GROMACS .gro file of C-alpha atoms in nm:
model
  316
    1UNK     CA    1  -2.457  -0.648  -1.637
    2UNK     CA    2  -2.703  -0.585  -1.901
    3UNK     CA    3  -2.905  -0.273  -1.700
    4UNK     CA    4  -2.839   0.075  -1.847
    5UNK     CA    5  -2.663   0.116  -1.535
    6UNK     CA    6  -2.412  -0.082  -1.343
    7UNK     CA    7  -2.524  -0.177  -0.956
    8UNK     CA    8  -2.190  -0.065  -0.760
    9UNK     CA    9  -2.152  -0.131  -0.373
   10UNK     CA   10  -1.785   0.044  -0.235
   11UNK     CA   11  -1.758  -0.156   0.087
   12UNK     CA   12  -1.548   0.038   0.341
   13UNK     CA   13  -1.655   0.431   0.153
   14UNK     CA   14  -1.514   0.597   0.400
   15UNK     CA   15  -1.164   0.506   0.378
   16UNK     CA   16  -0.911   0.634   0.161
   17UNK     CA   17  -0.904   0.440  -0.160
   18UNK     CA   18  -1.279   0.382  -0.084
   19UNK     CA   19  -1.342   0.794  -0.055
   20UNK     CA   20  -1.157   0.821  -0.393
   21UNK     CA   21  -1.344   0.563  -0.610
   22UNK     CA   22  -1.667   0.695  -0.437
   23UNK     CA   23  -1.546   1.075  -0.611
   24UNK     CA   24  -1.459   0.912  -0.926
   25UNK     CA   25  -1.780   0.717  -0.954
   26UNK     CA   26  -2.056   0.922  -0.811
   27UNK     CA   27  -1.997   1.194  -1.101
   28UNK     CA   28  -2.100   0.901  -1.375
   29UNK     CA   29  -2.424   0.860  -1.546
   30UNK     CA   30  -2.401   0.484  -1.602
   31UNK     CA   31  -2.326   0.378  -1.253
   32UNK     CA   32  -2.656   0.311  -0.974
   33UNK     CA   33  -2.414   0.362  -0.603
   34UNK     CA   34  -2.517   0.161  -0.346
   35UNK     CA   35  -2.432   0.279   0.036
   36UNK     CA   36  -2.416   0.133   0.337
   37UNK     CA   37  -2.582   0.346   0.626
   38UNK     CA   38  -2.360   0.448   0.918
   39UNK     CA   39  -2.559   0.280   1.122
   40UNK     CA   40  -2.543  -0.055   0.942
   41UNK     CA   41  -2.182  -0.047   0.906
   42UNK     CA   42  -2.152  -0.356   1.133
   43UNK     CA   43  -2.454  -0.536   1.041
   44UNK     CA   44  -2.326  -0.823   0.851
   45UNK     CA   45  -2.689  -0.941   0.689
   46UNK     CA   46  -2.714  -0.556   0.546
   47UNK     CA   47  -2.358  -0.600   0.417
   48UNK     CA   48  -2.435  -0.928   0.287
   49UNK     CA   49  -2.722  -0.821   0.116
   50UNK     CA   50  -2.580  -0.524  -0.100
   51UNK     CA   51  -2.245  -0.755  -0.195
   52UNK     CA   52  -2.510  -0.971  -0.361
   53UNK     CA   53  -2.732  -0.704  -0.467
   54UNK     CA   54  -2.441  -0.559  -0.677
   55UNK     CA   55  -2.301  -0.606  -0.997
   56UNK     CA   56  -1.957  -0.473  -0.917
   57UNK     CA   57  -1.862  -0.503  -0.522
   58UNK     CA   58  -1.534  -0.286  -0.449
   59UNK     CA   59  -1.376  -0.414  -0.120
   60UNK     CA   60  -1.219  -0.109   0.069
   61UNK     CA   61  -1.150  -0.331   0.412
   62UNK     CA   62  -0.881  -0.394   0.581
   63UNK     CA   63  -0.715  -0.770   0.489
   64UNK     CA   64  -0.922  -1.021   0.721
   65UNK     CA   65  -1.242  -0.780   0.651
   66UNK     CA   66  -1.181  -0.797   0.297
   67UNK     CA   67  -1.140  -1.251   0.312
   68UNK     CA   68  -1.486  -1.222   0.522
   69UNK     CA   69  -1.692  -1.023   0.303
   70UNK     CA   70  -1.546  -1.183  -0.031
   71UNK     CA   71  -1.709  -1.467   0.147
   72UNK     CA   72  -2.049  -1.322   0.174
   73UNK     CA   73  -2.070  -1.325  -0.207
   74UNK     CA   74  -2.311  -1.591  -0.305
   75UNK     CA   75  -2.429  -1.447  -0.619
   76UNK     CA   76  -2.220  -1.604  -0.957
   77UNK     CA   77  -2.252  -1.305  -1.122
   78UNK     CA   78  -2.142  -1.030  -0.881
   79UNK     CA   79  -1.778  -0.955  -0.974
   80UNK     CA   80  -1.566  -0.854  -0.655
   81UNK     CA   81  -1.282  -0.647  -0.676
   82UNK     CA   82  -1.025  -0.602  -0.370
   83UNK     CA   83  -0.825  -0.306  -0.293
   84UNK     CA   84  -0.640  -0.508   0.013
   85UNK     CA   85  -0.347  -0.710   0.045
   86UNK     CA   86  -0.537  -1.000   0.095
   87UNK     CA   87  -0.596  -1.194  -0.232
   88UNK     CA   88  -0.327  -1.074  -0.474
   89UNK     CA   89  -0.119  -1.399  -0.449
   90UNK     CA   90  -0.416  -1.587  -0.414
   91UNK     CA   91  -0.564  -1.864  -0.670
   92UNK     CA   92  -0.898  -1.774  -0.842
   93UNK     CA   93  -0.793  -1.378  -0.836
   94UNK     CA   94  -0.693  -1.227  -1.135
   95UNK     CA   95  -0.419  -0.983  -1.054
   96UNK     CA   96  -0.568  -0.626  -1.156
   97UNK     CA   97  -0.274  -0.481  -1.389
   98UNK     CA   98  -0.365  -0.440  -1.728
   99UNK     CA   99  -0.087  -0.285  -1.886
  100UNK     CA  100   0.156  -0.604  -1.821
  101UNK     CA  101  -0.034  -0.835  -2.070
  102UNK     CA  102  -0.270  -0.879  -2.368
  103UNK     CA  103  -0.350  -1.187  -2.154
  104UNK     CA  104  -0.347  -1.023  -1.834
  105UNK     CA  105  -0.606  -0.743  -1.975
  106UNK     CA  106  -0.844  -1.039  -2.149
  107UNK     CA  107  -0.864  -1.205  -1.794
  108UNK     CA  108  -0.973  -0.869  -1.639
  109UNK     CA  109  -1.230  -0.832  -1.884
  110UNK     CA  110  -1.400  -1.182  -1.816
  111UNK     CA  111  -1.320  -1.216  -1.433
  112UNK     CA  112  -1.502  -1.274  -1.122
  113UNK     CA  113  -1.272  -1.185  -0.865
  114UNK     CA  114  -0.983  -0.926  -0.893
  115UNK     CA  115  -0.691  -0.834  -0.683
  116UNK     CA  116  -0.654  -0.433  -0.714
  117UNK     CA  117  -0.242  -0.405  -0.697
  118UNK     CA  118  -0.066  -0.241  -0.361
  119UNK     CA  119   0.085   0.087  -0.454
  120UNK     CA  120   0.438   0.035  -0.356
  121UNK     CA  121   0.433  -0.289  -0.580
  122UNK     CA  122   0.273  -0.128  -0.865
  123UNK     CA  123   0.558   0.141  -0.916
  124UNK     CA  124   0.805  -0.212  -0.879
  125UNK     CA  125   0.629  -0.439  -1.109
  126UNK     CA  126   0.569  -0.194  -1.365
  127UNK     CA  127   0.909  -0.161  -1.435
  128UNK     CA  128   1.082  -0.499  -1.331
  129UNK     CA  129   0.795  -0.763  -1.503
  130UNK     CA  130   0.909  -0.628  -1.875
  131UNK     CA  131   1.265  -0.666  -1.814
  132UNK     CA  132   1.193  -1.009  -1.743
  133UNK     CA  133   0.946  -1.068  -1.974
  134UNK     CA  134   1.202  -0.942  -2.240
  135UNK     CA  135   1.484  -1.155  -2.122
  136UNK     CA  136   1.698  -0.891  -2.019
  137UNK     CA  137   1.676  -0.980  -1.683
  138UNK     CA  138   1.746  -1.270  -1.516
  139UNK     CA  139   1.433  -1.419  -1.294
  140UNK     CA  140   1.733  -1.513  -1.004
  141UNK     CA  141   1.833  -1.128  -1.054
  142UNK     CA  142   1.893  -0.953  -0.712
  143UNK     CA  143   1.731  -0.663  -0.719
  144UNK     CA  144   1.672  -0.355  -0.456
  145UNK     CA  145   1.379  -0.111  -0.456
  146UNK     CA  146   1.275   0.154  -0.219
  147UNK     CA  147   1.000   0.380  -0.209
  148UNK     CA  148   0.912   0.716  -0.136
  149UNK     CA  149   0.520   0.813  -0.051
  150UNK     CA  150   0.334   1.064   0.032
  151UNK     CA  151   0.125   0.991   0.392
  152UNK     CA  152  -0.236   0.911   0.286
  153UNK     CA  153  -0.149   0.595   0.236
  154UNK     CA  154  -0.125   0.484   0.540
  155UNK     CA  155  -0.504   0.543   0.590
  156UNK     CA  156  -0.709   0.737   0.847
  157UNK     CA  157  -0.501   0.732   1.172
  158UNK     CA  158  -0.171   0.840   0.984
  159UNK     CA  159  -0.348   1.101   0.761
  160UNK     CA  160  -0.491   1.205   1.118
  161UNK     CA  161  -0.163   1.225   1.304
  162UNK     CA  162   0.025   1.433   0.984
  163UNK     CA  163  -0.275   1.689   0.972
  164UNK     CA  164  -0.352   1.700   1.333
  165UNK     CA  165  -0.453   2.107   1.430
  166UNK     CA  166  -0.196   1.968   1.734
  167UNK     CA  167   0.065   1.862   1.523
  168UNK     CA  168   0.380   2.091   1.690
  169UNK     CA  169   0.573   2.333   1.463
  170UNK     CA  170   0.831   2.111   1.476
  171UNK     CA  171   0.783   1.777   1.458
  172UNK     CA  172   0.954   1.402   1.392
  173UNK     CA  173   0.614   1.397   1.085
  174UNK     CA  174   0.876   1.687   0.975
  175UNK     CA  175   1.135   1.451   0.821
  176UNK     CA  176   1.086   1.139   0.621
  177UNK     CA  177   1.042   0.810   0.808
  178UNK     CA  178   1.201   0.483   0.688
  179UNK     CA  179   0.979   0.188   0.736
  180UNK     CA  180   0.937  -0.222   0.670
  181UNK     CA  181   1.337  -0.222   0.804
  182UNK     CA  182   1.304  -0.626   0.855
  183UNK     CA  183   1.247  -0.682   0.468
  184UNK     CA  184   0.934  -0.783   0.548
  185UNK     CA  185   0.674  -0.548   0.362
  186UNK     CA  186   0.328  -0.680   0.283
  187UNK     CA  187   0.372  -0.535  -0.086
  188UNK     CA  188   0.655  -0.827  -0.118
  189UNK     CA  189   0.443  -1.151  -0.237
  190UNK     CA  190   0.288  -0.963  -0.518
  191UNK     CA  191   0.628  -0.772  -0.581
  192UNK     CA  192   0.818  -1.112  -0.668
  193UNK     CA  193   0.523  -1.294  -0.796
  194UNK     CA  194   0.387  -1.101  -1.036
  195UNK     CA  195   0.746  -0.982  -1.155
  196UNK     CA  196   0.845  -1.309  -1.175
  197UNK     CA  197   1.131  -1.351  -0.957
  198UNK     CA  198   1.291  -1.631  -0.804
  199UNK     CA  199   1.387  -1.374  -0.497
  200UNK     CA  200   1.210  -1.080  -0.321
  201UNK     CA  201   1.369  -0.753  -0.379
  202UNK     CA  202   1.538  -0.607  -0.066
  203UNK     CA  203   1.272  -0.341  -0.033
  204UNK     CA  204   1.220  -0.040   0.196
  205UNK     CA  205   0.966   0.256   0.171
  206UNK     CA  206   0.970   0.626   0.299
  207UNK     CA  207   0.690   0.788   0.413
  208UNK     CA  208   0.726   1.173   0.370
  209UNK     CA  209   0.537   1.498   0.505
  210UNK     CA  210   0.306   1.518   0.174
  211UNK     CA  211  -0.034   1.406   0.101
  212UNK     CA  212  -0.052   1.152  -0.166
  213UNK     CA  213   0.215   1.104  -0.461
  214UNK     CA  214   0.446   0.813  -0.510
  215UNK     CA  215   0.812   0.771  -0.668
  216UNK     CA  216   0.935   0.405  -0.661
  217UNK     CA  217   1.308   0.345  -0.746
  218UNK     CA  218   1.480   0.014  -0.845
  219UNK     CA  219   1.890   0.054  -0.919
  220UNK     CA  220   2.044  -0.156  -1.164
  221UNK     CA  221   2.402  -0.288  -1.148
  222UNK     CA  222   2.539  -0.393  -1.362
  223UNK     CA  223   2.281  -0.324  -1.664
  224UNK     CA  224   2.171  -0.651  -1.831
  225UNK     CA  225   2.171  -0.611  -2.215
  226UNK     CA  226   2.326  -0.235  -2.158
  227UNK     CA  227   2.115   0.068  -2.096
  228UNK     CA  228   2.007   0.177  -2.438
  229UNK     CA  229   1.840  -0.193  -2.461
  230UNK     CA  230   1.643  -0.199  -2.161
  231UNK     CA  231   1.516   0.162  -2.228
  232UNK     CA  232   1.394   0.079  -2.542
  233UNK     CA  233   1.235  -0.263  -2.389
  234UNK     CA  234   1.048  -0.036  -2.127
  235UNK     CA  235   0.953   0.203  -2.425
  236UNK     CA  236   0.850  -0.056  -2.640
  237UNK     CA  237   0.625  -0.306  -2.411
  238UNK     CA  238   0.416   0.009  -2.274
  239UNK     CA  239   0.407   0.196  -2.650
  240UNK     CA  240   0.028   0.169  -2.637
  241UNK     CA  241  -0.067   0.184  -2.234
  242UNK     CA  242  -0.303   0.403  -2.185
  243UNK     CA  243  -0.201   0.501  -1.887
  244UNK     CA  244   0.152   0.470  -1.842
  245UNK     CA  245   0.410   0.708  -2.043
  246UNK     CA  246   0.771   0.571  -2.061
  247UNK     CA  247   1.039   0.847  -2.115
  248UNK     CA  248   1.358   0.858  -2.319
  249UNK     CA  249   1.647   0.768  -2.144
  250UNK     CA  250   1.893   1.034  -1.967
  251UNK     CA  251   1.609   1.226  -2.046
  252UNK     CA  252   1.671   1.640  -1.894
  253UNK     CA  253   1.450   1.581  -1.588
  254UNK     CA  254   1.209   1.890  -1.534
  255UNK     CA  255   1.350   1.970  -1.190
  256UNK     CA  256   1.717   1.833  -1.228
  257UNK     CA  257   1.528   1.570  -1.013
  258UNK     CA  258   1.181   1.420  -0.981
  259UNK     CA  259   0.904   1.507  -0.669
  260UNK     CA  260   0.740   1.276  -0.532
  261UNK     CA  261   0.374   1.392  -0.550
  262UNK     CA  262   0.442   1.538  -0.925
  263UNK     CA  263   0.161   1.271  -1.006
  264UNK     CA  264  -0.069   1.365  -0.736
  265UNK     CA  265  -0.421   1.369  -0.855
  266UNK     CA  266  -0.377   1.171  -1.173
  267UNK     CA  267  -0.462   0.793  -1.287
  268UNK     CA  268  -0.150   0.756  -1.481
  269UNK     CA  269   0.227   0.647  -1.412
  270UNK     CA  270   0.553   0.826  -1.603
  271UNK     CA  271   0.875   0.579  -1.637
  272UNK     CA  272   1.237   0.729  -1.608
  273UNK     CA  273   1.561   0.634  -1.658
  274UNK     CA  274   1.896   0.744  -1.628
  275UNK     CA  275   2.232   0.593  -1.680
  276UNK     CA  276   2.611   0.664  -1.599
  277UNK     CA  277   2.880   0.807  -1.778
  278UNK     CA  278   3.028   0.430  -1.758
  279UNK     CA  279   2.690   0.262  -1.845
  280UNK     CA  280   2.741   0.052  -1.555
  281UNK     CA  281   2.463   0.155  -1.318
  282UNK     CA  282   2.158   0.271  -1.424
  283UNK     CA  283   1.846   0.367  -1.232
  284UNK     CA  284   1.478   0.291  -1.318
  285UNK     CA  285   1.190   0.505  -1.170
  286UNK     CA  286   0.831   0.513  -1.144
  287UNK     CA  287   0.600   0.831  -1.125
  288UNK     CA  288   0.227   0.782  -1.000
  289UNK     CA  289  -0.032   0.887  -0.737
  290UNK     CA  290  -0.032   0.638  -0.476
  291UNK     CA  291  -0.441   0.667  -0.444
  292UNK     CA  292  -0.478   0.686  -0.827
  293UNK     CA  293  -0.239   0.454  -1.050
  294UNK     CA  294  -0.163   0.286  -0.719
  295UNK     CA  295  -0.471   0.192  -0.599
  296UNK     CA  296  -0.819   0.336  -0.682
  297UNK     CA  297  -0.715   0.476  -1.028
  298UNK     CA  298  -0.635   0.175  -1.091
  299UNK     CA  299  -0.943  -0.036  -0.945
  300UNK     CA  300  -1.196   0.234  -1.198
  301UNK     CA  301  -0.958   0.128  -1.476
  302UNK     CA  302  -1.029  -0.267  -1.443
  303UNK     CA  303  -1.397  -0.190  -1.356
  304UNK     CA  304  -1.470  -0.013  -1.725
  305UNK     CA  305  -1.240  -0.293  -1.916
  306UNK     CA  306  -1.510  -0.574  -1.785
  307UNK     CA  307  -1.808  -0.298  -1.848
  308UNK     CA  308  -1.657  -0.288  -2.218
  309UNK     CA  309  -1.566   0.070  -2.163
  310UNK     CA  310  -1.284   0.298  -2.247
  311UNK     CA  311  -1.059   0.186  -1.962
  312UNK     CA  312  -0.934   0.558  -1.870
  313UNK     CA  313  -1.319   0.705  -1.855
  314UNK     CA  314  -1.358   0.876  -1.579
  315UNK     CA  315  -1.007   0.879  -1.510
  316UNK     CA  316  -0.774   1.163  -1.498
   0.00000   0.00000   0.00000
């Protein structure tokens, strides 16, 4: 990667998180976009060809697209990163979270393959893996989580369906829609994994009428190491993140409440937390843009740590 600019191929452009790292990084003077005509969109040689061509392949596919295509890479130096579900557990495939490590951020820099994290699991991890870094929370903890989303991330069909010109006046896309009711979510390997957990969280997300914008909420009872303590850890372990703000506990929130798309259109993530009067139950949230901090945001943000570049340029 020693051109004045960096070779970039977005495989699968014209889907969501592929659109939005497109936006980010046509705008940039140091980065040389490949493309993929229309018409070559299924023409595996072609595809082949620009994966090896690049210096940087982003993988915007669904899961078995994204395994086939990280397969095409022959080239040793062409550095893949995936936005799918399909390799965050996986061995070889650095898990693409900065923030959670000095370690974790030193492998990003030097890697060859990285897992982009699923937004659902981001918002999760980005409060639980501290706590249990810290010791103030046991790895066999129980924990519960659920999720509430705006609907672009469920891709092209859903985005289609919530702003079809036929959608009726009123609708069932009206009211929020509970999903992943057999425990079962995708976002669950990487959830427990990363976190390190002995258990999966019981975890269900909402989808809501609202474009993008994410708030994921994990309850705590009782509080290990008291409330005060596990603010402060939070506080503490992201003090210099540069993109994730952690707020004081109990803090007045802006709205007596917090929306769910009050992140929409940003790269970064805001931490709550609140506590009873008994200091018995608290509750942890996470604030972020499900197509920026939870996926493509985030995806820009490993690409410039391995370029040796401020890791929020081009970020908002």
């Amino acid at each position: 990667m020693h051109n004045e600019k960096t070779t970039i191929f977005i495989d699968g452009s014209s889907g969501t998180a592929g659109l939005r790292i497109y936006d980010r990084l046509a705008q940039r003077a140091d980065i040389d976009l490949l493309t993929l005509p229309p018409e070559l969109h299924h023409d595996i040689e072609a595809q082949r060809e620009l994966l090896n061509r690049a210096d940087i392949a982003f993988l915007c596919l669904p899961d078995a697209a994204a395994i086939t295509a990280a397969d095409l890479v022959e080239n040793p130096d062409t550095v893949v990163l995936d936005t799918s579900t399909a390799h965050r557990t996986a061995p070889g495939w650095v898990y693409g979270f900065p923030e959670l490590s000095p370690e974790r951020e030193a492998a990003i820099r030097t890697a060859k393959r990285i897992a982009v994290p699923g937004c659902h699991a981001s918002g999760f991890i980005a409060l639980v893996y501290p706590l249990v870094a810290a010791g103030l929370l046991n790895k066999d903890a129980l924990l519960s989580c659920y999720s509430l989303t705006g609907y672009s991330g469920g891709g092209k069909k859903m985005i289609a369906d919530y702003e079809s010109p036929d959608r009726p006046a009123h609708s069932k896309l009206d009211a929020p829609k509970s999903y992943g009711l057999s425990l079962a979510h995708k976002h669950l390997p990487e959830m427990q994994k990363i976190s390190g957990l002995a258990n999966p969280p019981a975890f269900v997300p909402v989808v809501c009428d609202y474009y993008s914008g994410m708030q994921v909420l994990v309850p705590f009872q009782p509080v290990w190491g008291g409330a005060e303590k596990v603010a402060a850890g939070l506080a503490e372990y992201y003090r210099d993140a540069a993109t994730i703000k952690v707020h004081a506990l109990n803090e007045p929130l802006p709205e007596n409440g917090l929306y769910s798309n009050a992140m929409a259109g940003t790269d970064r993530m805001e931490l709550y937390s609140t506590v009873n009067a008994a200091g018995d139950q608290m509750m942890l949230v996470s604030l972020f843009d499900n197509l920026g901090k939870g996926s493509s945001g985030a995806a820009v943000q490993c690409m410039n740590l391995m370029l040796g570049l401020p890791e929020t340029q081009g970020l908002e």
